[in-house]
XYZ file of C-alpha atoms in Angstrom:
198
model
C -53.573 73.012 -10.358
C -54.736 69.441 -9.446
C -53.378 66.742 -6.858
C -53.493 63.250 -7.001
C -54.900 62.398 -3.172
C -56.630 59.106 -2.250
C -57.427 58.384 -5.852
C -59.154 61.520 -6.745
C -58.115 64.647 -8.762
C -58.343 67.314 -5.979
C -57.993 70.803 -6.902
C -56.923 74.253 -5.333
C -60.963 75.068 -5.918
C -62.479 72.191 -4.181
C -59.607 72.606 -1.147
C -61.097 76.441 -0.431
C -65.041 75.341 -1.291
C -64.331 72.419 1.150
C -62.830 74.704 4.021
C -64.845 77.832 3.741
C -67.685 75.208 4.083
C -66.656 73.379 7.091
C -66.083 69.752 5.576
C -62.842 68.445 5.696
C -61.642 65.415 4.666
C -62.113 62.626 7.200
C -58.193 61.287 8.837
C -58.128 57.890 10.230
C -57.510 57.711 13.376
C -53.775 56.101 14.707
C -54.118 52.508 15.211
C -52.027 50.917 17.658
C -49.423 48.846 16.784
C -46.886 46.565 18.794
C -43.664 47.475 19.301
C -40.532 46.586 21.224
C -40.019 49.782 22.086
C -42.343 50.140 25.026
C -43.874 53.370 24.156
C -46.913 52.311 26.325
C -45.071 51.291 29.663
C -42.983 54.333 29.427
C -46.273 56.529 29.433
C -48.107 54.759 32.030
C -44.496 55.127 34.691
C -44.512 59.016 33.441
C -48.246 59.286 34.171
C -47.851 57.480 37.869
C -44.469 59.495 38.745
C -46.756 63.022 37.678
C -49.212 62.029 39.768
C -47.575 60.537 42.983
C -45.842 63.809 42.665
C -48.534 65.660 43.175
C -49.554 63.735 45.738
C -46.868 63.622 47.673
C -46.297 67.419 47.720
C -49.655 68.443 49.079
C -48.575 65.990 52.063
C -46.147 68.359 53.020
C -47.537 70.475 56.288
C -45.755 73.673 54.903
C -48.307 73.523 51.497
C -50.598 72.093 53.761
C -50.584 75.282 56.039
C -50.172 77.747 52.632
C -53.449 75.870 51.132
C -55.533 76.121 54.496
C -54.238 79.831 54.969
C -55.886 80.787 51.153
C -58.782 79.128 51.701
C -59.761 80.925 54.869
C -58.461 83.690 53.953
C -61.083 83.814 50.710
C -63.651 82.685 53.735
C -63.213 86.002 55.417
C -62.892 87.636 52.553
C -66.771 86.607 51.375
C -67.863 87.259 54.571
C -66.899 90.468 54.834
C -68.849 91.454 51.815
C -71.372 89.321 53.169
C -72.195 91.628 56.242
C -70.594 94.777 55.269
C -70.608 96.257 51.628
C -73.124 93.866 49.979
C -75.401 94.619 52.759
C -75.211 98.735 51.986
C -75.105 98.014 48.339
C -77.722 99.812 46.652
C -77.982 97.908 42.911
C -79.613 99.702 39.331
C -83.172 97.565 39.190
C -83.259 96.391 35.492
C -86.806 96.188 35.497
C -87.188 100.226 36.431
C -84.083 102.385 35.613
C -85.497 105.044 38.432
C -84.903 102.686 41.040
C -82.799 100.224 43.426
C -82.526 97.068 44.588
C -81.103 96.100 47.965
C -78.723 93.133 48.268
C -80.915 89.515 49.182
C -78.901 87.045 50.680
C -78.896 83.396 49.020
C -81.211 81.159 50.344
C -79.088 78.595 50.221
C -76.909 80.167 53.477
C -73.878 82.269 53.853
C -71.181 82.318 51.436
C -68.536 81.554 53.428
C -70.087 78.470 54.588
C -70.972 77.590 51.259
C -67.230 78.445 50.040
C -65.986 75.868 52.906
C -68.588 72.907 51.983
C -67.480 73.444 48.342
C -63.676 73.315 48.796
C -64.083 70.379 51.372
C -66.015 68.576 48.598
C -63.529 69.356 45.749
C -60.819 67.938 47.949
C -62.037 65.011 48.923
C -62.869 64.147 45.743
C -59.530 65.076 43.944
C -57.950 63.179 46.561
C -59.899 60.312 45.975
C -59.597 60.486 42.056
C -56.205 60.673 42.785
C -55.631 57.560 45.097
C -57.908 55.425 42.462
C -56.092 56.292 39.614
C -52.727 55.218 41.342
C -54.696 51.950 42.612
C -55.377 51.330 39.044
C -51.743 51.713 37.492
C -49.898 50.011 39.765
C -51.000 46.311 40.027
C -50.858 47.193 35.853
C -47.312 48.428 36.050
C -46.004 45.662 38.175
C -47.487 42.314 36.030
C -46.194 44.374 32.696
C -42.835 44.162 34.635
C -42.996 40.344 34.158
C -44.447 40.386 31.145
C -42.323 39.934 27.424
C -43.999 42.869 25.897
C -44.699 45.964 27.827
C -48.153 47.895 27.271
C -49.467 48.574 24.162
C -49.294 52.124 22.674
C -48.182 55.237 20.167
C -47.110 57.833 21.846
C -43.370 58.526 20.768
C -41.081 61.617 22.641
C -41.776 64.352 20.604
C -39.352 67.586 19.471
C -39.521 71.359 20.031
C -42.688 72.502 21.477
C -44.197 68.793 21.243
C -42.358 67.091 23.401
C -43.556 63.826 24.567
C -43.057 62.763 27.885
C -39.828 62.008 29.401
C -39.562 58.445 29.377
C -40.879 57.971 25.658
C -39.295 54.583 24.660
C -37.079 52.335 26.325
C -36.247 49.071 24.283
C -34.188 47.781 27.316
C -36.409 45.973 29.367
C -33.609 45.815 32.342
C -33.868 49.867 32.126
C -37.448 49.663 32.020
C -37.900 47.774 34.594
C -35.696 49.876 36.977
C -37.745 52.970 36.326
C -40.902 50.812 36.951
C -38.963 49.516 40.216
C -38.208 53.423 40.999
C -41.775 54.913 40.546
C -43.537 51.756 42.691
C -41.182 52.828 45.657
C -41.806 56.275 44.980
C -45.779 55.128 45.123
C -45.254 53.016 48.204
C -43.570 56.023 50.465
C -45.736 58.980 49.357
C -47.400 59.090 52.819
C -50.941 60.297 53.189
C -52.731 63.514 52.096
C -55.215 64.979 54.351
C -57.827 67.124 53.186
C -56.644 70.085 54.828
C -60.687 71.298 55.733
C -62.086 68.151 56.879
């Protein structure tokens, strides 16, 4: 059986001799496009309301306390193996079957202080990331407000299990502008998130 495809004769042969050897025809990329539609602006308000939500829950004190509770609680936890089991442990030397090898702690210190340094680290730096991210979109958000156009882009809502994100076109640009309106106040009350170690 043969197909006419890109102005070649490809056939049911050449299809299976092309995947069983790993080369696959080449698809262009999507090119952007303008559009009245918005597509763009719409993903960049969905992107700031995801992450000003995420934001703004870990500034609640009753995560905050759940979050600070877990982390200690893995603390003791490392500890504990630290100076009690791991200490006792008597481990199969792979070098000589016949004998053992006793537990050496890490030179770089305990574990549980090297949990805490870690996890301080890792949130101050996701919190940071985070805070950037919003300083980038907003100042963007707010002059594509006044703008005629809205920000370039492709992505279109999707259906069944590839839905696109909420807010996936919106030709109105009164409606658009609310929800841009909406997620800049949401931005400008989110409070402050702590790093609950620091």
């Amino acid at each position: 059986m043969k197909k006419w495809l890109g102005g070649q004769y490809w056939t049911k042969t050449i299809t299976y001799e092309t995947d069983s050897n790993g080369k696959r025809r080449k698809i262009e990329s999507n090119k952007l496009t303008k559009s009245d539609k918005n597509q763009g602006l719409c993903e960049a308000v969905v992107t700031l309301r995801d992450i000003v939500g995420v934001y703004k829950y870990h500034t609640y004190k009753d995560i905050q306390d759940i979050l600070t509770a877990q982390i200690d609680r893995i603390g003791t936890a490392l500890e504990y193996l630290e100076t009690g089991p791991l200490k006792t442990a008597q481990i199969p030397d792979p070098a000589n079957p016949t004998g053992q090898l006793a537990y050496v702690p890490m030179a770089t210190g305990a574990l549980k202080a090297q949990w805490d340094a870690y996890i301080k680290k890792k949130y101050t730096r996701v919190i940071a990331d985070l805070e950037k991210t919003m300083d980038d979109i907003v100042p963007k958000l707010k002059k594509a407000k006044l703008a005629r156009r809205g920000l370039l882009g492709a992505e279109k809502r999707g259906t069944g299990s590839t839905r696109g994100p909420l807010c996936g076109e919106e030709p109105d640009k009164t409606k658009m502008n609310k929800r841009i309106d909406y997620v800049i106040d949401a931005y400008e009350k989110k409070g402050t998130w702590k790093n609950p170690v620091a």
